[in-house]
mmCIF file of N, CA and C in Angstrom:
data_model
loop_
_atom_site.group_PDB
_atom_site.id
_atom_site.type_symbol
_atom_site.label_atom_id
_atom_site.label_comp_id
_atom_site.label_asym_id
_atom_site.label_seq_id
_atom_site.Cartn_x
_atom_site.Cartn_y
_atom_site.Cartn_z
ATOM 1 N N UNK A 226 234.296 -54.237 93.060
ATOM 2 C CA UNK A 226 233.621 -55.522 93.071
ATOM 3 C C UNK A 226 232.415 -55.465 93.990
ATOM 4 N N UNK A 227 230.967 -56.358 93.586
ATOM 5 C CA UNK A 227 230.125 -56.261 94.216
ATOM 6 C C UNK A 227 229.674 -57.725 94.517
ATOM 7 N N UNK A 228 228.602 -57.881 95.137
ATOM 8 C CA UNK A 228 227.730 -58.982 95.857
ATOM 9 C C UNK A 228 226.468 -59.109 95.448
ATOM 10 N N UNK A 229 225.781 -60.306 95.034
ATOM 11 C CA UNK A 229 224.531 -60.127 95.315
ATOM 12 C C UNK A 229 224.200 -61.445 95.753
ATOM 13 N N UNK A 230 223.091 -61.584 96.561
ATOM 14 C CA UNK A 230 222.845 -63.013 97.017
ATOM 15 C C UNK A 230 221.151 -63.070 96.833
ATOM 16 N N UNK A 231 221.067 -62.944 95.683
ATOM 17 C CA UNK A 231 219.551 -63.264 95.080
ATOM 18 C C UNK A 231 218.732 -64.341 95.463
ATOM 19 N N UNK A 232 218.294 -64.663 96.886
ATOM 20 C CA UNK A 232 217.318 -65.600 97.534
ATOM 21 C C UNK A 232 216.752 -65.025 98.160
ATOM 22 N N UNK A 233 215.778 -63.974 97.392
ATOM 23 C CA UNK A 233 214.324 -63.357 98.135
ATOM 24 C C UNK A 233 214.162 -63.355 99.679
ATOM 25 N N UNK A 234 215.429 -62.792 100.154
ATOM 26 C CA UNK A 234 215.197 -62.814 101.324
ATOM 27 C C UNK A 234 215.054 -61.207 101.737
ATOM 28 N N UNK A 235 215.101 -60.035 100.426
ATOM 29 C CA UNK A 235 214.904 -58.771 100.971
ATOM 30 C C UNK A 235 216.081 -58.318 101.312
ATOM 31 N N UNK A 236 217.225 -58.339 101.419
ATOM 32 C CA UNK A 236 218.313 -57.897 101.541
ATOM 33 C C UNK A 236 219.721 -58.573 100.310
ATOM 34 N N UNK A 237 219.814 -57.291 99.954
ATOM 35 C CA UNK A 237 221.216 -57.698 98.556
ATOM 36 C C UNK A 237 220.855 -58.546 97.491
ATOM 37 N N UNK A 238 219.211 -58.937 97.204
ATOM 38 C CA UNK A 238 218.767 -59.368 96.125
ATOM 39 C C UNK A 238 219.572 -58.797 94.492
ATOM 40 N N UNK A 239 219.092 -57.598 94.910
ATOM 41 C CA UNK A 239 219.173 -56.851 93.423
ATOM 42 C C UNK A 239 220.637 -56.173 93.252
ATOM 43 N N UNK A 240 221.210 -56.350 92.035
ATOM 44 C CA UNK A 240 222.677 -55.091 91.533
ATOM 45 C C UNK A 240 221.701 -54.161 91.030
ATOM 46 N N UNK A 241 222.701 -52.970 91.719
ATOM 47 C CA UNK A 241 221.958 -51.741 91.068
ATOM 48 C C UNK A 241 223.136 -50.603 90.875
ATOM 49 N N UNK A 242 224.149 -50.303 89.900
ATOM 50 C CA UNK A 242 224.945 -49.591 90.241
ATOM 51 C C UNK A 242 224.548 -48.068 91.053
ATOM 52 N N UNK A 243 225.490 -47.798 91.911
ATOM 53 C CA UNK A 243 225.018 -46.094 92.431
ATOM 54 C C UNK A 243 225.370 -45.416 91.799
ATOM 55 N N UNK A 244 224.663 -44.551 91.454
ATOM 56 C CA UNK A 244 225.242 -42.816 90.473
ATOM 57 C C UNK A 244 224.853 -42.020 91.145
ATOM 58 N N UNK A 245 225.319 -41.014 91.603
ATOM 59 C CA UNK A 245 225.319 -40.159 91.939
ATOM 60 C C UNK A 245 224.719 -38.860 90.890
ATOM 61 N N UNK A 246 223.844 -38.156 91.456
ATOM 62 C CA UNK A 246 223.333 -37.333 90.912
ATOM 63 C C UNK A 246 222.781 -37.544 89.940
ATOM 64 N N UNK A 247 221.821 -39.103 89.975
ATOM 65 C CA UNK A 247 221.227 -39.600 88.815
ATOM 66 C C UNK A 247 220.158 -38.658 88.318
ATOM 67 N N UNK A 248 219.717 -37.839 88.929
ATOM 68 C CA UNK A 248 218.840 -36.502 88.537
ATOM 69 C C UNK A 248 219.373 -36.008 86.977
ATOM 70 N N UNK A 249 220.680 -36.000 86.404
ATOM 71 C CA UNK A 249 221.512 -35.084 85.694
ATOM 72 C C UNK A 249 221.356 -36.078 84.079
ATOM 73 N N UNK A 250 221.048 -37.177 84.691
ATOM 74 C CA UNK A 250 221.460 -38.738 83.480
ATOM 75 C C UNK A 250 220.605 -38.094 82.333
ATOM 76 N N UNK A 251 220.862 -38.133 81.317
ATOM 77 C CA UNK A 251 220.377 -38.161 79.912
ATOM 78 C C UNK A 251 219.913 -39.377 79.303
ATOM 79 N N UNK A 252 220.923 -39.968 79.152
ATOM 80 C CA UNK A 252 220.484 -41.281 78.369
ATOM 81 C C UNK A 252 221.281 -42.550 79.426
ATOM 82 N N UNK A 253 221.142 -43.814 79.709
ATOM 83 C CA UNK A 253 221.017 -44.738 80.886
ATOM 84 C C UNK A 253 221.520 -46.229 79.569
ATOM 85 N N UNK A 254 222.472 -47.428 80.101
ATOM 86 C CA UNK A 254 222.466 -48.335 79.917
ATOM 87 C C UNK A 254 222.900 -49.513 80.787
ATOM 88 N N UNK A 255 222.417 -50.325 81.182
ATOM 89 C CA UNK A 255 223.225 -51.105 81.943
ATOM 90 C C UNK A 255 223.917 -53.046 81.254
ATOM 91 N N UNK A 256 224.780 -53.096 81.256
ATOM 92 C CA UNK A 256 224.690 -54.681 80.547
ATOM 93 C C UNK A 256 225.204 -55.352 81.538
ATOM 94 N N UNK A 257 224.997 -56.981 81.708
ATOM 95 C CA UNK A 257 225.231 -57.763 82.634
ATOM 96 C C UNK A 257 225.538 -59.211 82.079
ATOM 97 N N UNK A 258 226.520 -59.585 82.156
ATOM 98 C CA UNK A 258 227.401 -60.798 80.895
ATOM 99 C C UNK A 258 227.900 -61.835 81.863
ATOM 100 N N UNK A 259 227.822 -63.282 81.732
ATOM 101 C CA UNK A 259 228.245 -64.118 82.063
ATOM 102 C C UNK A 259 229.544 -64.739 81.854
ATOM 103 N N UNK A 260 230.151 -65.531 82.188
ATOM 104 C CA UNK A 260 231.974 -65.612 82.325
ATOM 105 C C UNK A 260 232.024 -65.879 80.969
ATOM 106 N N UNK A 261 231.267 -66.344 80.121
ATOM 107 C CA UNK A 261 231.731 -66.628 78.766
ATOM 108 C C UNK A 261 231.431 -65.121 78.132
ATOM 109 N N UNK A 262 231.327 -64.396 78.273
ATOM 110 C CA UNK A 262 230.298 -62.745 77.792
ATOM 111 C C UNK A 262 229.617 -62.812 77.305
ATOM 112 N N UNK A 263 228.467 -63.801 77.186
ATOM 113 C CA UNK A 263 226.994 -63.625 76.521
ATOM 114 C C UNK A 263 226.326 -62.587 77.563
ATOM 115 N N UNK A 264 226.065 -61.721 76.801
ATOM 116 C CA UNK A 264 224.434 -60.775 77.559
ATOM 117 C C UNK A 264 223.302 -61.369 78.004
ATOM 118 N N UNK A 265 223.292 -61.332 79.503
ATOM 119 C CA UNK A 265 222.300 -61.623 80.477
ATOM 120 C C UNK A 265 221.355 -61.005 80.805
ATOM 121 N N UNK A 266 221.426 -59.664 80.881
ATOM 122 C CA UNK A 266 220.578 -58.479 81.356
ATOM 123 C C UNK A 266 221.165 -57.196 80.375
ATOM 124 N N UNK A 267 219.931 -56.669 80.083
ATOM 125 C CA UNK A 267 220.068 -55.208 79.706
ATOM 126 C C UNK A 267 218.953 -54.294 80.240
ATOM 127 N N UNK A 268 219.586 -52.827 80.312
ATOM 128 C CA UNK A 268 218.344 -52.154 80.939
ATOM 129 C C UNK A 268 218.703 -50.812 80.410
ATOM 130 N N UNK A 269 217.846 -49.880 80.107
ATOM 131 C CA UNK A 269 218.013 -48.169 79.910
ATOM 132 C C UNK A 269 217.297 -47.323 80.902
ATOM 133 N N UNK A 270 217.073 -48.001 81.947
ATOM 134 C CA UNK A 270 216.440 -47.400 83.171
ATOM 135 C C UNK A 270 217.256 -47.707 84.667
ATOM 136 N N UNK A 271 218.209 -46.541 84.709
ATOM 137 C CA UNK A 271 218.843 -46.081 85.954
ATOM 138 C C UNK A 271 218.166 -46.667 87.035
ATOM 139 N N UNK A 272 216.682 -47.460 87.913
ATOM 140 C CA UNK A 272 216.033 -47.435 88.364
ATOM 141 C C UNK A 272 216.082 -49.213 88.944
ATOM 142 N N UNK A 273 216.223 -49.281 87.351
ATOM 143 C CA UNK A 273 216.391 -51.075 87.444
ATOM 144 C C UNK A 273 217.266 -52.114 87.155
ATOM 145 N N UNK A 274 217.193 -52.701 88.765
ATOM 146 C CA UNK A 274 218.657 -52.939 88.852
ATOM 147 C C UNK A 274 218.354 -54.732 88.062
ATOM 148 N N UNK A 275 219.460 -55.723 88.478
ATOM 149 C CA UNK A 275 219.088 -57.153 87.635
ATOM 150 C C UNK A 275 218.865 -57.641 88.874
ATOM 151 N N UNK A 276 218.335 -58.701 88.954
ATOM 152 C CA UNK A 276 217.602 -59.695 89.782
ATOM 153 C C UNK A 276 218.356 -60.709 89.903
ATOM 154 N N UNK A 277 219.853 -61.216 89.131
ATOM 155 C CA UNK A 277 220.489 -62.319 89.414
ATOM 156 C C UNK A 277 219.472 -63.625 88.443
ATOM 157 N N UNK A 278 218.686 -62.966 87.738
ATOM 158 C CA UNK A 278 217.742 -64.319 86.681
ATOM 159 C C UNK A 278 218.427 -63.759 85.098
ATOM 160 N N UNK A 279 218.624 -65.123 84.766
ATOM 161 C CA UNK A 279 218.211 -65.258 82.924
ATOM 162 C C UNK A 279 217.177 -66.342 82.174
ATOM 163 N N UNK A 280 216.801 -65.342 81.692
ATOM 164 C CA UNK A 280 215.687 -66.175 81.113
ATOM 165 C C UNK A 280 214.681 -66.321 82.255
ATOM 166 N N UNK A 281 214.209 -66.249 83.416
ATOM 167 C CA UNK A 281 213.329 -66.821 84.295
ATOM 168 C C UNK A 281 214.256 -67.523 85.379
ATOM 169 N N UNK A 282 214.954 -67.941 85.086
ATOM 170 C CA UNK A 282 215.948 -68.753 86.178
ATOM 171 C C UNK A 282 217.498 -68.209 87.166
ATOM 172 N N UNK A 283 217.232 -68.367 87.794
ATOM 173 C CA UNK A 283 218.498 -67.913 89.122
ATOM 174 C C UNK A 283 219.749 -68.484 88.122
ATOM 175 N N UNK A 284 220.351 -67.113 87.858
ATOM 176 C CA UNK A 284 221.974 -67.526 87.590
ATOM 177 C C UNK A 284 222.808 -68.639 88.855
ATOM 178 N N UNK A 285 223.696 -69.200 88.341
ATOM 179 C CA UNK A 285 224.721 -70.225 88.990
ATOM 180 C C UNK A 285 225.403 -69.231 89.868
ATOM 181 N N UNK A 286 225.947 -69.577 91.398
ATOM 182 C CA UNK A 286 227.087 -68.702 92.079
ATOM 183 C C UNK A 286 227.901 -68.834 90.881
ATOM 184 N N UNK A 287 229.180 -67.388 90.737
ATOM 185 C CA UNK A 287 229.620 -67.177 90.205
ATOM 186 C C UNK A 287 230.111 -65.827 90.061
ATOM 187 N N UNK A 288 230.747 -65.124 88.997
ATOM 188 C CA UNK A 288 231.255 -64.286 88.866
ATOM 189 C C UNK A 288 230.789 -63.471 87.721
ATOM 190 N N UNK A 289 230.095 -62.464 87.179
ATOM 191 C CA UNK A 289 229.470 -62.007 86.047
ATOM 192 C C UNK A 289 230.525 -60.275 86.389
ATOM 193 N N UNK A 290 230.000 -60.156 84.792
ATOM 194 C CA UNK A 290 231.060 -58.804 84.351
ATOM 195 C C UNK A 290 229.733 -57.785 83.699
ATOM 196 N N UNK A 291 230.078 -56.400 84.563
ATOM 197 C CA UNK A 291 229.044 -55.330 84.562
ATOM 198 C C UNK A 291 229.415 -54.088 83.356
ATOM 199 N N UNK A 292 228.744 -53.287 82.971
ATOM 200 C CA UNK A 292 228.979 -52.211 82.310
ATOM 201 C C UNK A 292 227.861 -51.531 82.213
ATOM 202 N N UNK A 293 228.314 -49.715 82.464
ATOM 203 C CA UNK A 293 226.946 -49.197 82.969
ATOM 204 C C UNK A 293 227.423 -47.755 81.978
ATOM 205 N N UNK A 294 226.744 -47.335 81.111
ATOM 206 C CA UNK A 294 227.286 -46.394 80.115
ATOM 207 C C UNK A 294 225.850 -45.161 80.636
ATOM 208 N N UNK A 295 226.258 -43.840 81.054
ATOM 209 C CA UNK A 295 225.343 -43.074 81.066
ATOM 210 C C UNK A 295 225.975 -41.385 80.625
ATOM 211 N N UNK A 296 224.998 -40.709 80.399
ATOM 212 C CA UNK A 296 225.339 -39.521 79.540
ATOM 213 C C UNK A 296 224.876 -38.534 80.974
ATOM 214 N N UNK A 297 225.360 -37.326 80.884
ATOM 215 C CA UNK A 297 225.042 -36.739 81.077
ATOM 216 C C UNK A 297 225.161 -35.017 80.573
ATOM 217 N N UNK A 298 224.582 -33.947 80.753
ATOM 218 C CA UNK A 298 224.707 -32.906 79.756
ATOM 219 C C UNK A 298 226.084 -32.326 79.514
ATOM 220 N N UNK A 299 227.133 -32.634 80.086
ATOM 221 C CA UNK A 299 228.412 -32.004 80.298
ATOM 222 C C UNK A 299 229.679 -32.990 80.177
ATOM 223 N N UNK A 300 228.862 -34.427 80.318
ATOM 224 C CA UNK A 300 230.255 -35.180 80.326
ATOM 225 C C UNK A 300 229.084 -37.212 80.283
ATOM 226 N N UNK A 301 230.071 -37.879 79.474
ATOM 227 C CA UNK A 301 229.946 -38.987 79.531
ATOM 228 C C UNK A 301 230.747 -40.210 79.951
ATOM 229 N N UNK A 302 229.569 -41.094 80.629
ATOM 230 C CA UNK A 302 230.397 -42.157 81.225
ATOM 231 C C UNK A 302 230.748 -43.619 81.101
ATOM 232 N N UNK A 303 231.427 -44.084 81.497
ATOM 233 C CA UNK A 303 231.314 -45.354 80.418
ATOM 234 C C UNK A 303 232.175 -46.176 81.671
ATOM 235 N N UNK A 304 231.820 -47.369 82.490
ATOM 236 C CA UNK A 304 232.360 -47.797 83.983
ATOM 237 C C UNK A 304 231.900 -49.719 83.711
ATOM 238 N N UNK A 305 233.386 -50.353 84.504
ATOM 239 C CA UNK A 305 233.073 -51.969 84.424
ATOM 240 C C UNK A 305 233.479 -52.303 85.151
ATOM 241 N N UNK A 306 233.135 -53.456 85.550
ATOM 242 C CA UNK A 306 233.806 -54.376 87.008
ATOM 243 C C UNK A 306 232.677 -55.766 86.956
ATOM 244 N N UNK A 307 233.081 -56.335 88.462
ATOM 245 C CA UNK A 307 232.735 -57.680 88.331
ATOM 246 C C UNK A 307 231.474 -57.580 89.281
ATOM 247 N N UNK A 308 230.611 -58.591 89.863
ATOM 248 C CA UNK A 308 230.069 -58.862 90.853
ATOM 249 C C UNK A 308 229.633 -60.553 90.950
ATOM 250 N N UNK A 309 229.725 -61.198 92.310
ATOM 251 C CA UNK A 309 229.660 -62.218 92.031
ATOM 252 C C UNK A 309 228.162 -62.505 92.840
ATOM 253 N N UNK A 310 227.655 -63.463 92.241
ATOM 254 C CA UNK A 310 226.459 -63.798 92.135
ATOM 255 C C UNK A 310 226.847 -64.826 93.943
ATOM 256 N N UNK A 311 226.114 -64.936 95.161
ATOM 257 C CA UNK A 311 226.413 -66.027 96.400
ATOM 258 C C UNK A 311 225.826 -66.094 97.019
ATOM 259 N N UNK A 312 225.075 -67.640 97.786
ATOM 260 C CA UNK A 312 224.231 -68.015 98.202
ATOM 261 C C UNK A 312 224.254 -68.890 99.657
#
């Protein structure tokens, strides 16, 4: 489980999952779903993390559900959990 407290204050703004040895990644996905599971965020760049916005606007505190699917030449990954959005 993670944190983010998205009020531009420069610290814990952004989710960004860690990978390790992101040097190795082939192909990159990240999805980011709200308690009902509509898709909030998508990304294919390891680099960029979500901002805690949909559409332009600051998600509600809360609880959102992650999934981060990445390849690499020897083995693939496929990882989920929660993080809650707090202010």
């Amino acid at each position: 489980n993670s944190s983010i407290t998205p009020n531009l204050d420069g610290r814990n703004d952004i989710y960004l999952p860690i990978i390790y040895n992101s040097h190795l990644i082939e192909s990159y996905q990240l999805w980011i779903f709200d308690r009902w599971g509509e898709l909030i965020f998508k990304t294919n760049d390891y680099v960029e993390g979500w901002d805690g916005k949909f559409k332009g606007k600051v998600c509600p505190t809360g609880v959102y559900t992650w999934q981060v699917q990445y390849d690499e030449s020897d083995a693939n990954h496929v990882e989920r959990g929660t993080l809650h959005i707090m202010y």
